Amino acid sequence: RPGRAPCRYAQVAVKAAQIAVKAYMASRNAFLACLEEEGRVAGEEEAVEAKAARIASHNAAVDEQTDVATRFNAALQAFKTRN
């Protein structure tokens, strides 16, 4: 659609998705901060199994955030290319 304005509905949908992704990222960052605090509080007393579970949860959350960001950025790039 070169030379034509982007569809208003599509612009609103992209903005809504952006807001949702930002809120998701903020909630996951809060979760990661909680995990860090748990580790700090546990200190050297933390059981090996508990530490491993906490680290696994942290890594899974970061991987999930990366996946969401990658998919959103790809969709945004596709939108920009089309519009």
mmCIF file of C-alpha atoms in Angstrom:
data_model
loop_
_atom_site.group_PDB
_atom_site.id
_atom_site.type_symbol
_atom_site.label_atom_id
_atom_site.label_comp_id
_atom_site.label_asym_id
_atom_site.label_seq_id
_atom_site.Cartn_x
_atom_site.Cartn_y
_atom_site.Cartn_z
ATOM 1 C CA ARG A 1 0.000 0.000 0.000
ATOM 2 C CA PRO A 2 2.664 2.516 -0.859
ATOM 3 C CA GLY A 3 1.444 6.096 -0.696
ATOM 4 C CA ARG A 4 -1.602 5.204 1.405
ATOM 5 C CA ALA A 5 -2.077 5.856 5.088
ATOM 6 C CA PRO A 6 -1.983 2.778 7.340
ATOM 7 C CA CYS A 7 -5.314 1.375 8.418
ATOM 8 C CA ARG A 8 -6.403 3.052 11.666
ATOM 9 C CA TYR A 9 -7.551 -0.280 13.089
ATOM 10 C CA ALA A 10 -4.116 -1.790 12.467
ATOM 11 C CA GLN A 11 -2.416 1.165 14.158
ATOM 12 C CA VAL A 12 -4.665 0.779 17.206
ATOM 13 C CA ALA A 13 -4.005 -2.973 17.315
ATOM 14 C CA VAL A 14 -0.236 -2.427 17.153
ATOM 15 C CA LYS A 15 -0.405 0.183 19.932
ATOM 16 C CA ALA A 16 -2.513 -2.162 22.095
ATOM 17 C CA ALA A 17 -0.019 -4.975 21.518
ATOM 18 C CA GLN A 18 2.855 -2.662 22.428
ATOM 19 C CA ILE A 19 1.138 -1.677 25.684
ATOM 20 C CA ALA A 20 0.448 -5.340 26.499
ATOM 21 C CA VAL A 21 4.044 -6.367 25.797
ATOM 22 C CA LYS A 22 5.397 -3.534 27.959
ATOM 23 C CA ALA A 23 3.082 -4.550 30.823
ATOM 24 C CA TYR A 24 4.120 -8.186 30.435
ATOM 25 C CA MET A 25 7.812 -7.251 30.472
ATOM 26 C CA ALA A 26 7.322 -5.122 33.589
ATOM 27 C CA SER A 27 5.565 -7.977 35.397
ATOM 28 C CA ARG A 28 8.301 -10.436 34.418
ATOM 29 C CA ASN A 29 10.977 -7.966 35.558
ATOM 30 C CA ALA A 30 9.198 -7.758 38.919
ATOM 31 C CA PHE A 31 9.218 -11.563 39.078
ATOM 32 C CA LEU A 32 12.946 -11.623 38.307
ATOM 33 C CA ALA A 33 13.557 -9.043 41.041
ATOM 34 C CA CYS A 34 11.684 -11.304 43.474
ATOM 35 C CA LEU A 35 13.855 -14.241 42.518
ATOM 36 C CA GLU A 36 16.981 -12.144 43.060
ATOM 37 C CA GLU A 37 15.691 -11.034 46.461
ATOM 38 C CA GLU A 38 14.943 -14.639 47.422
ATOM 39 C CA GLY A 39 18.513 -15.579 46.574
ATOM 40 C CA ARG A 40 19.919 -12.611 48.473
ATOM 41 C CA VAL A 41 17.850 -13.424 51.566
ATOM 42 C CA ALA A 42 18.732 -17.123 51.418
ATOM 43 C CA GLY A 43 22.414 -16.363 51.019
ATOM 44 C CA GLU A 44 24.831 -19.173 51.609
ATOM 45 C CA GLU A 45 22.161 -21.058 53.557
ATOM 46 C CA GLU A 46 20.115 -21.758 50.421
ATOM 47 C CA ALA A 47 19.747 -25.464 49.670
ATOM 48 C CA VAL A 48 21.324 -26.612 46.427
ATOM 49 C CA GLU A 49 17.950 -27.822 45.096
ATOM 50 C CA ALA A 50 16.242 -24.526 45.947
ATOM 51 C CA LYS A 51 18.999 -22.523 44.286
ATOM 52 C CA ALA A 52 18.832 -24.708 41.178
ATOM 53 C CA ALA A 53 15.042 -24.285 41.002
ATOM 54 C CA ARG A 54 15.343 -20.521 41.431
ATOM 55 C CA ILE A 55 17.988 -20.286 38.705
ATOM 56 C CA ALA A 56 15.890 -22.473 36.390
ATOM 57 C CA SER A 57 12.869 -20.210 36.995
ATOM 58 C CA HIS A 58 15.002 -17.148 36.285
ATOM 59 C CA ASN A 59 16.391 -18.602 33.060
ATOM 60 C CA ALA A 60 12.948 -19.716 31.875
ATOM 61 C CA ALA A 61 11.512 -16.252 32.544
ATOM 62 C CA VAL A 62 14.345 -14.565 30.633
ATOM 63 C CA ASP A 63 13.946 -16.999 27.733
ATOM 64 C CA GLU A 64 10.206 -16.308 27.666
ATOM 65 C CA GLN A 65 10.790 -12.541 27.686
ATOM 66 C CA THR A 66 13.268 -12.889 24.839
ATOM 67 C CA ASP A 67 10.783 -14.947 22.826
ATOM 68 C CA VAL A 68 7.948 -12.461 23.381
ATOM 69 C CA ALA A 69 10.174 -9.510 22.452
ATOM 70 C CA THR A 70 11.465 -11.275 19.333
ATOM 71 C CA ARG A 71 7.962 -12.159 18.140
ATOM 72 C CA PHE A 72 6.618 -8.668 18.866
ATOM 73 C CA ASN A 73 9.533 -6.999 17.100
ATOM 74 C CA ALA A 74 9.066 -9.260 14.052
ATOM 75 C CA ALA A 75 5.356 -8.437 13.933
ATOM 76 C CA LEU A 76 6.087 -4.725 14.320
ATOM 77 C CA GLN A 77 8.661 -4.841 11.532
ATOM 78 C CA ALA A 78 6.175 -6.649 9.282
ATOM 79 C CA PHE A 79 3.550 -4.001 10.061
ATOM 80 C CA LYS A 80 5.978 -1.192 9.272
ATOM 81 C CA THR A 81 7.004 -2.886 6.026
ATOM 82 C CA ARG A 82 3.378 -3.212 4.919
ATOM 83 C CA ASN A 83 2.450 0.303 5.968
#
